[in-house]
Amino acid sequence: MSVHLGWNCDNVRASYDEIPKAVQEEVYAGAKAFVKANKGRYKCGGYIYSGNGQELGQFWAKLAVGNAKILKVSSNASITNDSDVYSLAGAVYGVFSDKECKNVIATLTTDNSGNTEEAEVKAGTVYIKEQSAPKGFKLDHTIYPLTVEAGKTATLKVSDTPKVTETLLELFKIDMETSKDMPQGNASLAGAEFIWQYYDGYYNKDNLPAEPTRIWTTKTIAEKNGDGTAFDTLPYGKYRLDESKAPEGYLKDGAVSREFIIAENGKIVDLTGEESSIYNQIKRGDIEGVKIGAGTHKRLADVPFKLTSKTTGESHIVVTDKNGQFSTASDWASHKHNTNAGKTSEDGIWFGTAEPDDSKGALLYDTYVIEELRCTSNKCFKLIPAFDIVVSRDRTVIDLGTLTDEYEKEISIHTTATSKDGEKVVEAGKEVTIIDTVKLDGLEIGTKYQLKGWQMIKDENAELVIDGKRVENDYSFVADSETMEVQIVFTFDASELGGKDLVTFEELYDLTNPDEPKKVTEHKDTTDKGQTVSVKEKSETPAPEEPEKPSTPDTPVQKTDSPKTGDTTNVIGLLALLGASSIGLAGTYFYKKRKAKKL
């Protein structure tokens, strides 16, 4: 609205003849006062219409403000209600037009009910922040946005936290055996539940009311430095603390009540000391069983079983007696006798760091792996697979029953080493091959095996190493029969091994678990002729001898008497002599040539 309202606006006004001056001035004064009182509360506008006749004007004003108020409550009415320590009255809140809360437009103060008066603000969003907390409460630093509509009242509901959070109570649960705030086995000191009984006043045992003013239930939680609880919403008064539920793996028996008083703000109530902590006994149990062999049901004596905690890895050994029986209970063998020696059935067993106590079980609350170990008594048997047992009940002996070992079929091995021609002798050379034929009996059909072999020098009882590497080979196969025959071939440089005897060693592995191959049999005997191949020196072939050349026959001396025509006697004799000489020379040559080839 214009403060001029037509006056002093180019002297445009209504005629005094039509509207007296006094009336106009009264209207003007009233309008001016309204504008001043409602400045900013209305959104105004208008239009001027011009035509052929008189000009017309249309004006409007729309309310642009609403109201804001606050309703405050306690975040923990069970503590603050009906208490002189706490009051909702006197909380001071600032109402701001900006998020940074720098431009204050109103201030609101709560009464005993937590209500404030209304503050008129422009429609839109305002920001409210507590500037002063009421008695017994913490100051709330939160900035609250509040949306206000024109002509309506918006209420902000807030809560304050009682200052009792400044009182801290710390409680530790302690293992009764170790007197430490660390659990044993798979137990936990977290999860214990406590009943807090609060009496509104300072009482002693003689005048303590029959019923508490309030009751809370809390439980311990796991912390880095121990297992405890921090209860930080406690009003002043007398308290009694009783354990209502033991944590996992522990007994509630023996846990005592604790009483304390909170009489000043900010005091820390410490129940973590040796005298004030709450102690619990961990659950303990035992195991027992009987060990026999299949078929004859023979009791197996002196068989060791390894017991291992799956939580801590702690491990001890219990041994069967002459009747194949074993037990960890103290009435079988005192926990204190040769504790954890694991040599005989009379040695005691005890898990944990506390001193052995025959009134308790040997095994802590936990899950254990039981594993039969190989020994003389079960040598010919197949060991039972490892299995788990759980000790969860106090003073209970877990009966494992009769543990039976099945007879394990023994795998026999027979080997024969030869050259590739089947001979027991090879000649030294750059590339020599030895084939070891291995006959196996007692295989388990469907099982994967690996046969490993290597060469040994007999007279040195040492592995054959060439160019820094052991001469070895292997062969893997899946048994399709209980009896099988396989071969391993060894090819190597034997140039320098002339005169040596080589013996083949073999080992057979079960590959059921490829990560941990299990050796099931072997054949390693340097005196076994079947596994031995001799290397002979390489023979040198002599160069062939040159044949002797026949000597030149003497020229016959002619007689002075020349043969005559028709005289055949001397000619025939001469021819016969020449033929005989030729035969003799040829025989000598071929004989010598054959002799040279034989050498």
Short mmCIF file of C-alpha atoms in Angstrom, two decimals, residues 386-583:
data_model
loop_
_atom_site.label_atom_id
_atom_site.label_comp_id
_atom_site.label_asym_id
_atom_site.label_seq_id
_atom_site.Cartn_x
_atom_site.Cartn_y
_atom_site.Cartn_z
CA ALA A 386 38.51 -86.70 11.81
CA PHE A 387 35.21 -85.48 13.25
CA ASP A 388 33.84 -82.62 15.37
CA ILE A 389 32.23 -82.68 18.80
CA VAL A 390 30.68 -79.79 20.74
CA VAL A 391 31.11 -79.29 24.48
CA SER A 392 28.11 -77.17 25.46
CA ARG A 393 26.81 -78.62 28.75
CA ASP A 394 28.59 -78.27 32.06
CA ARG A 395 29.88 -81.40 33.83
CA THR A 396 28.62 -83.67 31.05
CA VAL A 397 30.65 -86.56 29.63
CA ILE A 398 30.09 -86.98 25.88
CA ASP A 399 30.07 -90.70 25.01
CA LEU A 400 31.64 -91.17 21.57
CA GLY A 401 30.70 -94.84 21.58
CA THR A 402 32.80 -97.49 19.85
CA LEU A 403 35.20 -96.15 17.24
CA THR A 404 36.02 -98.91 14.77
CA ASP A 405 39.02 -99.04 12.44
CA GLU A 406 38.49 -101.02 9.25
CA TYR A 407 41.30 -103.25 8.02
CA GLU A 408 43.35 -101.42 5.43
CA LYS A 409 44.28 -103.49 2.40
CA GLU A 410 48.06 -103.35 2.06
CA ILE A 411 49.35 -102.48 -1.38
CA SER A 412 52.22 -104.66 -2.55
CA ILE A 413 54.72 -103.61 -5.17
CA HIS A 414 57.08 -105.67 -7.33
CA THR A 415 59.41 -104.12 -9.88
CA THR A 416 61.70 -105.34 -12.65
CA ALA A 417 64.15 -102.98 -14.34
CA THR A 418 65.62 -103.83 -17.77
CA SER A 419 66.96 -102.20 -20.88
CA LYS A 420 64.48 -101.42 -23.66
CA ASP A 421 65.47 -104.78 -25.15
CA GLY A 422 64.63 -106.58 -21.91
CA GLU A 423 68.28 -107.10 -20.96
CA LYS A 424 69.81 -106.57 -17.51
CA VAL A 425 72.94 -105.02 -19.04
CA VAL A 426 73.18 -101.83 -21.08
CA GLU A 427 76.18 -100.35 -22.81
CA ALA A 428 77.42 -96.92 -21.72
CA GLY A 429 76.36 -94.24 -24.18
CA LYS A 430 74.88 -90.81 -24.73
CA GLU A 431 71.30 -92.07 -24.66
CA VAL A 432 70.50 -95.07 -22.49
CA THR A 433 66.97 -96.23 -21.64
CA ILE A 434 65.92 -98.24 -18.59
CA ILE A 435 62.34 -99.44 -18.31
CA ASP A 436 60.97 -100.31 -14.86
CA THR A 437 57.95 -102.60 -15.01
CA VAL A 438 55.96 -102.26 -11.79
CA LYS A 439 53.29 -104.72 -10.67
CA LEU A 440 50.89 -103.38 -8.02
CA ASP A 441 48.41 -105.40 -5.99
CA GLY A 442 45.80 -104.17 -3.52
CA LEU A 443 44.82 -100.98 -5.33
CA GLU A 444 41.49 -99.33 -4.61
CA ILE A 445 39.45 -99.16 -7.80
CA GLY A 446 38.64 -95.60 -8.85
CA THR A 447 41.45 -94.05 -6.82
CA LYS A 448 44.04 -91.88 -8.55
CA TYR A 449 47.66 -92.83 -7.88
CA GLN A 450 51.06 -91.48 -8.83
CA LEU A 451 54.13 -93.68 -9.19
CA LYS A 452 57.44 -91.88 -8.70
CA GLY A 453 60.77 -93.46 -9.60
CA TRP A 454 64.43 -92.49 -9.74
CA GLN A 455 67.84 -94.08 -10.37
CA MET A 456 70.35 -94.92 -7.65
CA ILE A 457 74.08 -95.76 -7.96
CA LYS A 458 74.35 -99.05 -6.10
CA ASP A 459 77.92 -98.98 -4.79
CA GLU A 460 77.54 -95.36 -3.65
CA ASN A 461 73.98 -95.73 -2.32
CA ALA A 462 73.36 -92.30 -3.81
CA GLU A 463 70.90 -90.82 -6.27
CA LEU A 464 72.03 -90.61 -9.88
CA VAL A 465 72.44 -86.92 -10.72
CA ILE A 466 73.30 -85.72 -14.22
CA ASP A 467 73.79 -82.04 -15.04
CA GLY A 468 72.61 -81.14 -11.54
CA LYS A 469 69.30 -82.99 -11.85
CA ARG A 470 68.16 -86.28 -10.39
CA VAL A 471 67.34 -88.90 -13.02
CA GLU A 472 63.65 -89.46 -12.26
CA ASN A 473 60.22 -89.86 -13.79
CA ASP A 474 56.63 -90.41 -12.68
CA TYR A 475 53.37 -91.83 -13.96
CA SER A 476 49.82 -91.02 -12.79
CA PHE A 477 46.84 -93.31 -13.31
CA VAL A 478 43.39 -94.18 -12.00
CA ALA A 479 43.11 -97.76 -10.79
CA ASP A 480 40.59 -99.77 -12.83
CA SER A 481 41.55 -103.01 -11.12
CA GLU A 482 42.99 -104.11 -7.79
CA THR A 483 46.00 -105.49 -9.65
CA MET A 484 47.74 -103.44 -12.32
CA GLU A 485 51.04 -103.38 -14.17
CA VAL A 486 52.55 -100.05 -15.22
CA GLN A 487 55.89 -98.91 -16.59
CA ILE A 488 58.16 -95.94 -16.02
CA VAL A 489 60.83 -95.12 -18.61
CA PHE A 490 64.15 -93.45 -17.74
CA THR A 491 66.28 -92.10 -20.61
CA PHE A 492 69.56 -90.41 -19.76
CA ASP A 493 73.24 -89.89 -20.65
CA ALA A 494 75.22 -92.88 -19.35
CA SER A 495 78.50 -92.06 -21.09
CA GLU A 496 80.40 -91.88 -17.79
CA LEU A 497 78.63 -94.74 -16.02
CA GLY A 498 80.52 -97.69 -17.44
CA GLY A 499 81.06 -100.36 -14.79
CA LYS A 500 78.26 -99.03 -12.55
CA ASP A 501 75.16 -100.86 -11.31
CA LEU A 502 71.97 -98.79 -11.33
CA VAL A 503 69.03 -99.58 -9.05
CA THR A 504 65.52 -98.17 -9.62
CA PHE A 505 63.64 -96.90 -6.55
CA GLU A 506 59.84 -96.51 -6.62
CA GLU A 507 57.21 -94.80 -4.39
CA LEU A 508 53.42 -94.96 -4.85
CA TYR A 509 51.21 -92.05 -3.73
CA ASP A 510 47.45 -91.82 -3.22
CA LEU A 511 46.20 -88.61 -4.89
CA THR A 512 42.71 -88.59 -3.38
CA ASN A 513 43.72 -85.24 -1.87
CA PRO A 514 45.95 -83.64 -4.55
CA ASP A 515 47.14 -80.99 -2.10
CA GLU A 516 48.40 -83.62 0.34
CA PRO A 517 49.49 -86.77 -1.55
CA LYS A 518 49.71 -89.80 0.74
CA LYS A 519 52.50 -92.35 0.27
CA VAL A 520 50.95 -95.83 0.39
CA THR A 521 53.88 -98.09 -0.53
CA GLU A 522 57.45 -98.08 -1.81
CA HIS A 523 60.19 -100.37 -3.08
CA LYS A 524 63.70 -99.15 -2.34
CA ASP A 525 66.32 -101.90 -2.01
CA THR A 526 69.81 -101.53 -3.45
CA THR A 527 70.37 -105.29 -3.11
CA ASP A 528 67.34 -106.23 -5.22
CA LYS A 529 68.63 -107.75 -8.45
CA GLY A 530 65.24 -107.32 -10.09
CA GLN A 531 65.60 -103.55 -9.79
CA THR A 532 69.25 -103.53 -10.89
CA VAL A 533 70.66 -102.88 -14.38
CA SER A 534 74.42 -102.99 -15.04
CA VAL A 535 76.19 -100.54 -17.33
CA LYS A 536 79.14 -102.06 -19.20
CA GLU A 537 82.02 -100.19 -20.71
CA LYS A 538 81.59 -99.30 -24.37
CA SER A 539 83.76 -101.63 -26.56
CA GLU A 540 86.22 -100.13 -29.09
CA THR A 541 86.05 -101.64 -32.67
CA PRO A 542 89.64 -102.17 -34.10
CA ALA A 543 90.46 -100.99 -37.62
CA PRO A 544 90.46 -103.90 -40.19
CA GLU A 545 93.93 -105.28 -41.17
CA GLU A 546 95.18 -104.84 -44.70
CA PRO A 547 95.35 -108.26 -46.53
CA GLU A 548 98.83 -109.51 -47.50
CA LYS A 549 99.66 -109.13 -51.12
CA PRO A 550 100.64 -112.42 -52.89
CA SER A 551 104.33 -112.68 -53.74
CA THR A 552 105.35 -112.50 -57.38
CA PRO A 553 106.14 -116.06 -58.63
CA ASP A 554 109.60 -116.71 -59.95
CA THR A 555 110.02 -116.63 -63.70
CA PRO A 556 110.48 -120.22 -64.81
CA VAL A 557 113.83 -121.00 -66.35
CA GLN A 558 113.39 -122.20 -69.85
CA LYS A 559 115.19 -125.30 -70.81
CA THR A 560 117.35 -125.12 -73.75
CA ASP A 561 115.22 -127.70 -75.30
CA SER A 562 112.11 -125.91 -76.57
CA PRO A 563 108.94 -127.87 -76.67
CA LYS A 564 108.08 -129.29 -79.76
CA THR A 565 104.84 -129.32 -81.60
CA GLY A 566 102.70 -132.20 -80.38
CA ASP A 567 104.63 -132.56 -77.09
CA THR A 568 101.90 -132.08 -74.38
CA THR A 569 103.51 -133.55 -71.31
CA ASN A 570 105.35 -130.51 -70.03
CA VAL A 571 102.50 -128.13 -70.88
CA ILE A 572 99.97 -130.06 -68.81
CA GLY A 573 102.30 -130.21 -65.85
CA LEU A 574 102.99 -126.54 -66.03
CA LEU A 575 99.28 -125.68 -66.11
CA ALA A 576 98.64 -127.89 -63.10
CA LEU A 577 101.40 -126.20 -61.14
CA LEU A 578 100.07 -122.72 -61.93
CA GLY A 579 96.49 -123.67 -60.89
CA ALA A 580 97.65 -125.08 -57.55
CA SER A 581 99.61 -121.93 -56.78
CA SER A 582 96.62 -119.71 -57.52
CA ILE A 583 94.33 -121.71 -55.22
#
